[in-house]
Amino acid sequence: MPGPALCRRVLSRQSYGITGISFFRRDSRFPLDNARTRCYVPEITTSKSHIRGDCIMWIGISAGIAAAFFQDCGYVCSRLYVKKQNHTSWNLLLYTQILMGGVSLLLLPFLWDAQALSGAAFILPLLLSAGGSVFGQFFFFRSEKHIEPARISSMMALRVVLLAVISALFLGERYDWMQIAGIILAPLSAFVINWENGRIRLGGMQWLGAALLFYCVSDLSVKYMIDGIHTDNIFHSSLLALCFVNILLGAAALPFMRGKWKLHEITGTVPFASSWLLKQFFLYSCYALIGPVHGNVILTIRGPLAIVITLILLKLHVQDLDSAAGAKIWIRRSIATILMVAAILLYTFH
């Protein structure tokens, strides 16, 4: 388990009377930690002792697993949408951003904190996060026309390598050998899943590569954006960051909607928009608690989750999800799952 030396930020527990939900309050004396931070020391006083900082790490990991689940649900919903006749990835992107922006606009008055937004440090990361997210989604939708949900979800594990390289080259991050092993095993699992008849299937990979690059820009920007929003607790900051990003992207999408308001297409995007909004909240919370690199190692679990979700939906006779899988494919997927779990364990318990 991570030692106390890695536990940087002090968080304290605070109960909010309106919702009755307890949050962990961030102490402004401690800056947002970098991507290698594993856990934080919570200042949660009980009658006998303080709760260990490890529990915060596990909250971050749980948030990452929840983000992976809703992301996989979003993959399935988006594939079902774009596979239908006359439904394009561009329309899905526009309708989704407007729906998410509308929901965020409704939430914003309940989350508003003028003091938290007194500075301008969050503005540039906000723009980078929003831009990286929207371009990442656009290229991701393009790749979905060529790659099945279970495969594309697994290939997203390559994201952690890009994040680690960028963090090491430009942000001064350093990783020990166990962390490096975990970072290597994560994309290796994607390589195993996509190996077919002695070769890698490259159809749609150029779009997926572009999506990964823009998602990395968004991921790294999220950390700095939340750091620049000084609320009493990290989940409040995550929700505010989510609202700002979605409102900005929703407003940017409106000019492209001239003559494209089709009710049946808008309602068709609701499942994807709902899944993506939930994914976004858990993802932001995960990055804020354990950092984007560790968070993306945890997100490799989306590969096995995508396979399970696809199997369940195929049993329910849902079409246009995945190609037929034989025994060799299932063997590869099982090996890939073992590699993913090993990557998570190595990086988390280094």
C-alpha positions as a Python dict, from the first residue, in 0.01 Angstrom:
ca = {
    (1, 'M'): (0, 0, 0),
    (2, 'P'): (118, 357, -58),
    (3, 'G'): (305, 504, 235),
    (4, 'P'): (233, 825, 424),
    (5, 'A'): (499, 1009, 223),
    (6, 'L'): (273, 999, -80),
    (7, 'C'): (-28, 1127, 109),
    (8, 'R'): (-14, 1499, 40),
    (9, 'R'): (-345, 1673, 63),
    (10, 'V'): (-548, 1713, 378),
    (11, 'L'): (-917, 1658, 329),
    (12, 'S'): (-1177, 1687, 599),
    (13, 'R'): (-1530, 1561, 618),
    (14, 'Q'): (-1815, 1810, 600),
    (15, 'S'): (-2188, 1745, 600),
    (16, 'Y'): (-2415, 1958, 387),
    (17, 'G'): (-2759, 2004, 537),
    (18, 'I'): (-2945, 2044, 207),
    (19, 'T'): (-2852, 1704, 70),
    (20, 'G'): (-2744, 1521, 382),
    (21, 'I'): (-2442, 1394, 188),
    (22, 'S'): (-2098, 1396, 342),
    (23, 'F'): (-1808, 1526, 135),
    (24, 'F'): (-1435, 1550, 180),
    (25, 'R'): (-1334, 1912, 211),
    (26, 'R'): (-1010, 2021, 49),
    (27, 'D'): (-772, 2227, 262),
    (28, 'S'): (-653, 2528, 59),
    (29, 'R'): (-315, 2512, 231),
    (30, 'F'): (-225, 2213, 14),
    (31, 'P'): (-199, 2243, -366),
    (32, 'L'): (-342, 1989, -602),
    (33, 'D'): (-99, 1702, -623),
    (34, 'N'): (66, 1587, -939),
    (35, 'A'): (-27, 1276, -1133),
    (36, 'R'): (189, 1040, -931),
    (37, 'T'): (5, 1107, -604),
    (38, 'R'): (-175, 796, -490),
    (39, 'C'): (-365, 900, -183),
    (40, 'Y'): (-433, 1184, 52),
    (41, 'V'): (-451, 1218, 427),
    (42, 'P'): (-809, 1295, 524),
    (43, 'E'): (-864, 1491, 839),
    (44, 'I'): (-1167, 1288, 944),
    (45, 'T'): (-1189, 1277, 1320),
    (46, 'T'): (-1369, 993, 1493),
    (47, 'S'): (-1392, 923, 1862),
    (48, 'K'): (-1088, 696, 1845),
    (49, 'S'): (-868, 776, 1548),
    (50, 'H'): (-825, 937, 1209),
    (51, 'I'): (-932, 741, 905),
    (52, 'R'): (-629, 644, 699),
    (53, 'G'): (-550, 826, 379),
    (54, 'D'): (-573, 495, 193),
    (55, 'C'): (-951, 522, 198),
    (56, 'I'): (-927, 831, -22),
    (57, 'M'): (-721, 635, -271),
    (58, 'W'): (-990, 367, -279),
    (59, 'I'): (-1258, 631, -332),
    (60, 'G'): (-1057, 750, -633),
    (61, 'I'): (-1020, 395, -763),
    (62, 'S'): (-1393, 330, -716),
    (63, 'A'): (-1470, 651, -905),
    (64, 'G'): (-1243, 531, -1186),
    (65, 'I'): (-1422, 196, -1208),
    (66, 'A'): (-1759, 373, -1216),
    (67, 'A'): (-1629, 603, -1492),
    (68, 'A'): (-1515, 297, -1690),
    (69, 'F'): (-1858, 137, -1658),
    (70, 'F'): (-2051, 443, -1776),
    (71, 'Q'): (-1797, 502, -2052),
    (72, 'D'): (-1858, 150, -2182),
    (73, 'C'): (-2232, 209, -2166),
    (74, 'G'): (-2175, 525, -2367),
    (75, 'Y'): (-1972, 333, -2627),
    (76, 'V'): (-2257, 89, -2678),
    (77, 'C'): (-2519, 365, -2699),
    (78, 'S'): (-2313, 565, -2949),
    (79, 'R'): (-2250, 261, -3170),
    (80, 'L'): (-2620, 179, -3177),
    (81, 'Y'): (-2691, 540, -3273),
    (82, 'V'): (-2433, 579, -3552),
    (83, 'K'): (-2521, 239, -3700),
    (84, 'K'): (-2874, 353, -3775),
    (85, 'Q'): (-2948, 493, -4117),
    (86, 'N'): (-2893, 869, -4158),
    (87, 'H'): (-2745, 900, -3809),
    (88, 'T'): (-2396, 1049, -3821),
    (89, 'S'): (-2126, 1085, -3557),
    (90, 'W'): (-2133, 1461, -3615),
    (91, 'N'): (-2503, 1483, -3526),
    (92, 'L'): (-2444, 1266, -3220),
    (93, 'L'): (-2166, 1497, -3106),
    (94, 'L'): (-2378, 1811, -3154),
    (95, 'Y'): (-2693, 1678, -2989),
    (96, 'T'): (-2496, 1528, -2700),
    (97, 'Q'): (-2308, 1849, -2623),
    (98, 'I'): (-2627, 2055, -2629),
    (99, 'L'): (-2810, 1811, -2401),
    (100, 'M'): (-2520, 1794, -2157),
    (101, 'G'): (-2482, 2171, -2169),
    (102, 'G'): (-2852, 2215, -2090),
    (103, 'V'): (-2836, 1981, -1791),
    (104, 'S'): (-2520, 2156, -1665),
    (105, 'L'): (-2687, 2496, -1700),
    (106, 'L'): (-2972, 2373, -1480),
    (107, 'L'): (-2728, 2242, -1219),
    (108, 'L'): (-2502, 2547, -1210),
    (109, 'P'): (-2721, 2771, -983),
    (110, 'F'): (-2717, 2499, -715),
    (111, 'L'): (-2337, 2468, -734),
    (112, 'W'): (-2237, 2832, -778),
    (113, 'D'): (-1965, 2963, -547),
    (114, 'A'): (-1839, 3312, -638),
    (115, 'Q'): (-1538, 3292, -406),
    (116, 'A'): (-1426, 2967, -565),
    (117, 'L'): (-1411, 3138, -903),
    (118, 'S'): (-1237, 3458, -791),
    (119, 'G'): (-918, 3371, -981),
    (120, 'A'): (-862, 3303, -1350),
    (121, 'A'): (-627, 3006, -1315),
    (122, 'F'): (-893, 2759, -1428),
    (123, 'I'): (-980, 2936, -1756),
    (124, 'L'): (-696, 2811, -1980),
    (125, 'P'): (-726, 2450, -1853),
    (126, 'L'): (-1102, 2482, -1907),
    (127, 'L'): (-1050, 2574, -2273),
    (128, 'L'): (-793, 2299, -2326),
    (129, 'S'): (-1010, 2041, -2152),
    (130, 'A'): (-1318, 2138, -2353),
    (131, 'G'): (-1129, 2142, -2683),
    (132, 'G'): (-954, 1812, -2614),
    (133, 'S'): (-1281, 1650, -2512),
    (134, 'V'): (-1484, 1757, -2814),
    (135, 'F'): (-1217, 1672, -3071),
    (136, 'G'): (-1146, 1345, -2891),
    (137, 'Q'): (-1513, 1251, -2909),
    (138, 'F'): (-1536, 1347, -3276),
    (139, 'F'): (-1243, 1126, -3378),
    (140, 'F'): (-1365, 850, -3147),
    (141, 'F'): (-1702, 844, -3325),
    (142, 'R'): (-1521, 822, -3659),
    (143, 'S'): (-1327, 520, -3536),
    (144, 'E'): (-1646, 348, -3421),
    (145, 'K'): (-1750, 293, -3781),
    (146, 'H'): (-1457, 51, -3817),
    (147, 'I'): (-1396, -89, -3469),
    (148, 'E'): (-1633, -285, -3243),
    (149, 'P'): (-1711, -150, -2890),
    (150, 'A'): (-1522, -426, -2705),
    (151, 'R'): (-1207, -372, -2914),
    (152, 'I'): (-1217, 7, -2916),
    (153, 'S'): (-1271, 17, -2541),
    (154, 'S'): (-963, -201, -2491),
    (155, 'M'): (-753, 8, -2730),
    (156, 'M'): (-823, 314, -2517),
    (157, 'A'): (-567, 164, -2275),
    (158, 'L'): (-301, 318, -2501),
    (159, 'R'): (-404, 651, -2352),
    (160, 'V'): (-211, 584, -2032),
    (161, 'V'): (118, 551, -2225),
    (162, 'L'): (68, 887, -2394),
    (163, 'L'): (-19, 1046, -2060),
    (164, 'A'): (286, 898, -1891),
    (165, 'V'): (520, 1010, -2170),
    (166, 'I'): (377, 1363, -2175),
    (167, 'S'): (395, 1384, -1795),
    (168, 'A'): (757, 1265, -1793),
    (169, 'L'): (873, 1491, -2078),
    (170, 'F'): (688, 1812, -1994),
    (171, 'L'): (571, 1791, -1631),
    (172, 'G'): (877, 1637, -1467),
    (173, 'E'): (709, 1316, -1353),
    (174, 'R'): (921, 1017, -1251),
    (175, 'Y'): (805, 656, -1226),
    (176, 'D'): (956, 357, -1051),
    (177, 'W'): (996, 21, -1224),
    (178, 'M'): (665, -119, -1096),
    (179, 'Q'): (476, 183, -1226),
    (180, 'I'): (653, 155, -1562),
    (181, 'A'): (561, -214, -1576),
    (182, 'G'): (198, -126, -1509),
    (183, 'I'): (203, 144, -1778),
    (184, 'I'): (347, -105, -2031),
    (185, 'L'): (109, -387, -1942),
    (186, 'A'): (-198, -167, -1995),
    (187, 'P'): (-147, -113, -2372),
    (188, 'L'): (-1, -464, -2409),
    (189, 'S'): (-343, -596, -2310),
    (190, 'A'): (-494, -392, -2595),
    (191, 'F'): (-232, -537, -2833),
    (192, 'V'): (-333, -890, -2733),
    (193, 'I'): (-704, -822, -2790),
    (194, 'N'): (-645, -674, -3135),
    (195, 'W'): (-405, -942, -3262),
    (196, 'E'): (-577, -1139, -3533),
    (197, 'N'): (-425, -1406, -3761),
    (198, 'G'): (-71, -1284, -3699),
    (199, 'R'): (-142, -917, -3760),
    (200, 'I'): (-298, -612, -3602),
    (201, 'R'): (-622, -487, -3750),
    (202, 'L'): (-549, -125, -3847),
    (203, 'G'): (-886, -18, -3984),
    (204, 'G'): (-994, 300, -3810),
    (205, 'M'): (-675, 324, -3603),
    (206, 'Q'): (-583, 666, -3740),
    (207, 'W'): (-907, 808, -3600),
    (208, 'L'): (-855, 631, -3269),
    (209, 'G'): (-498, 763, -3245),
    (210, 'A'): (-621, 1119, -3294),
    (211, 'A'): (-891, 1063, -3030),
    (212, 'L'): (-632, 937, -2781),
    (213, 'L'): (-410, 1241, -2833),
    (214, 'F'): (-692, 1490, -2774),
    (215, 'Y'): (-822, 1292, -2476),
    (216, 'C'): (-475, 1316, -2320),
    (217, 'V'): (-480, 1695, -2355),
    (218, 'S'): (-822, 1698, -2188),
    (219, 'D'): (-714, 1463, -1907),
    (220, 'L'): (-410, 1666, -1809),
    (221, 'S'): (-607, 1990, -1826),
    (222, 'V'): (-876, 1855, -1590),
    (223, 'K'): (-627, 1829, -1305),
    (224, 'Y'): (-525, 2194, -1336),
    (225, 'M'): (-881, 2311, -1393),
    (226, 'I'): (-1005, 2155, -1070),
    (227, 'D'): (-700, 2293, -889),
    (228, 'G'): (-803, 2642, -1000),
    (229, 'I'): (-1156, 2607, -858),
    (230, 'H'): (-1122, 2662, -484),
    (231, 'T'): (-1433, 2513, -324),
    (232, 'D'): (-1460, 2346, 15),
    (233, 'N'): (-1458, 1993, -128),
    (234, 'I'): (-1315, 1819, -428),
    (235, 'F'): (-1648, 1678, -552),
    (236, 'H'): (-1798, 2026, -561),
    (237, 'S'): (-1500, 2141, -768),
    (238, 'S'): (-1544, 1843, -1001),
    (239, 'L'): (-1912, 1923, -1056),
    (240, 'L'): (-1837, 2290, -1125),
    (241, 'A'): (-1564, 2194, -1371),
    (242, 'L'): (-1802, 1952, -1542),
    (243, 'C'): (-2070, 2221, -1574),
    (244, 'F'): (-1831, 2481, -1716),
    (245, 'V'): (-1693, 2242, -1978),
    (246, 'N'): (-2037, 2125, -2088),
    (247, 'I'): (-2190, 2473, -2101),
    (248, 'L'): (-1897, 2598, -2309),
    (249, 'L'): (-1922, 2305, -2552),
    (250, 'G'): (-2300, 2325, -2567),
    (251, 'A'): (-2284, 2694, -2657),
    (252, 'A'): (-2019, 2621, -2922),
    (253, 'A'): (-2242, 2351, -3074),
    (254, 'L'): (-2551, 2574, -3112),
    (255, 'P'): (-2438, 2760, -3428),
    (256, 'F'): (-2399, 2426, -3609),
    (257, 'M'): (-2759, 2327, -3536),
    (258, 'R'): (-2927, 2541, -3801),
    (259, 'G'): (-3189, 2325, -3970),
    (260, 'K'): (-3079, 2014, -3779),
    (261, 'W'): (-3335, 2013, -3500),
    (262, 'K'): (-3489, 1667, -3540),
    (263, 'L'): (-3674, 1546, -3233),
    (264, 'H'): (-3630, 1175, -3301),
    (265, 'E'): (-3253, 1217, -3340),
    (266, 'I'): (-3227, 1432, -3027),
    (267, 'T'): (-3417, 1180, -2815),
    (268, 'G'): (-3199, 904, -2961),
    (269, 'T'): (-2890, 1066, -2808),
    (270, 'V'): (-3032, 1079, -2454),
    (271, 'P'): (-2891, 737, -2348),
    (272, 'F'): (-2543, 830, -2467),
    (273, 'A'): (-2558, 1181, -2316),
    (274, 'S'): (-2674, 1040, -1980),
    (275, 'S'): (-2397, 779, -1972),
    (276, 'W'): (-2135, 1033, -2074),
    (277, 'L'): (-2243, 1287, -1812),
    (278, 'L'): (-2215, 1029, -1534),
    (279, 'K'): (-1883, 912, -1674),
    (280, 'Q'): (-1758, 1268, -1676),
    (281, 'F'): (-1839, 1328, -1310),
    (282, 'F'): (-1674, 1007, -1190),
    (283, 'L'): (-1375, 1064, -1419),
    (284, 'Y'): (-1315, 1418, -1292),
    (285, 'S'): (-1340, 1298, -933),
    (286, 'C'): (-1102, 1013, -1005),
    (287, 'Y'): (-841, 1240, -1164),
    (288, 'A'): (-871, 1489, -879),
    (289, 'L'): (-817, 1219, -616),
    (290, 'I'): (-547, 995, -767),
    (291, 'G'): (-421, 1182, -1075),
    (292, 'P'): (-478, 1126, -1450),
    (293, 'V'): (-204, 865, -1506),
    (294, 'H'): (-313, 641, -1218),
    (295, 'G'): (-674, 708, -1315),
    (296, 'N'): (-614, 585, -1670),
    (297, 'V'): (-445, 271, -1541),
    (298, 'I'): (-764, 202, -1344),
    (299, 'L'): (-972, 279, -1656),
    (300, 'T'): (-816, -18, -1838),
    (301, 'I'): (-1084, -220, -1659),
    (302, 'R'): (-1325, -85, -1923),
    (303, 'G'): (-1200, -357, -2162),
    (304, 'P'): (-1337, -651, -1959),
    (305, 'L'): (-1643, -444, -1863),
    (306, 'A'): (-1715, -375, -2230),
    (307, 'I'): (-1700, -746, -2308),
    (308, 'V'): (-1940, -828, -2025),
    (309, 'I'): (-2184, -553, -2128),
    (310, 'T'): (-2169, -664, -2493),
    (311, 'L'): (-2237, -1027, -2400),
    (312, 'I'): (-2536, -930, -2189),
    (313, 'L'): (-2682, -719, -2469),
    (314, 'L'): (-2620, -990, -2728),
    (315, 'K'): (-2810, -1232, -2504),
    (316, 'L'): (-3093, -980, -2516),
    (317, 'H'): (-3070, -992, -2899),
    (318, 'V'): (-2941, -636, -2937),
    (319, 'Q'): (-2789, -604, -3286),
    (320, 'D'): (-2494, -408, -3433),
    (321, 'L'): (-2271, -449, -3129),
    (322, 'D'): (-1986, -684, -3206),
    (323, 'S'): (-1861, -939, -3451),
    (324, 'A'): (-1892, -1309, -3377),
    (325, 'A'): (-1626, -1427, -3134),
    (326, 'G'): (-1470, -1774, -3152),
    (327, 'A'): (-1267, -1967, -2898),
    (328, 'K'): (-935, -1803, -2996),
    (329, 'I'): (-1082, -1457, -2952),
    (330, 'W'): (-1206, -1542, -2605),
    (331, 'I'): (-863, -1680, -2512),
    (332, 'R'): (-703, -1353, -2624),
    (333, 'R'): (-958, -1152, -2430),
    (334, 'S'): (-896, -1360, -2117),
    (335, 'I'): (-520, -1305, -2143),
    (336, 'A'): (-578, -934, -2198),
    (337, 'T'): (-797, -915, -1889),
    (338, 'I'): (-523, -1076, -1677),
    (339, 'L'): (-272, -823, -1811),
    (340, 'M'): (-508, -535, -1731),
    (341, 'V'): (-555, -653, -1373),
    (342, 'A'): (-178, -695, -1335),
    (343, 'A'): (-121, -341, -1466),
    (344, 'I'): (-367, -198, -1213),
    (345, 'L'): (-212, -390, -923),
    (346, 'L'): (147, -298, -1014),
    (347, 'Y'): (73, 71, -1049),
    (348, 'T'): (-151, 96, -744),
    (349, 'F'): (57, -107, -496),
    (350, 'H'): (408, -9, -608),
}
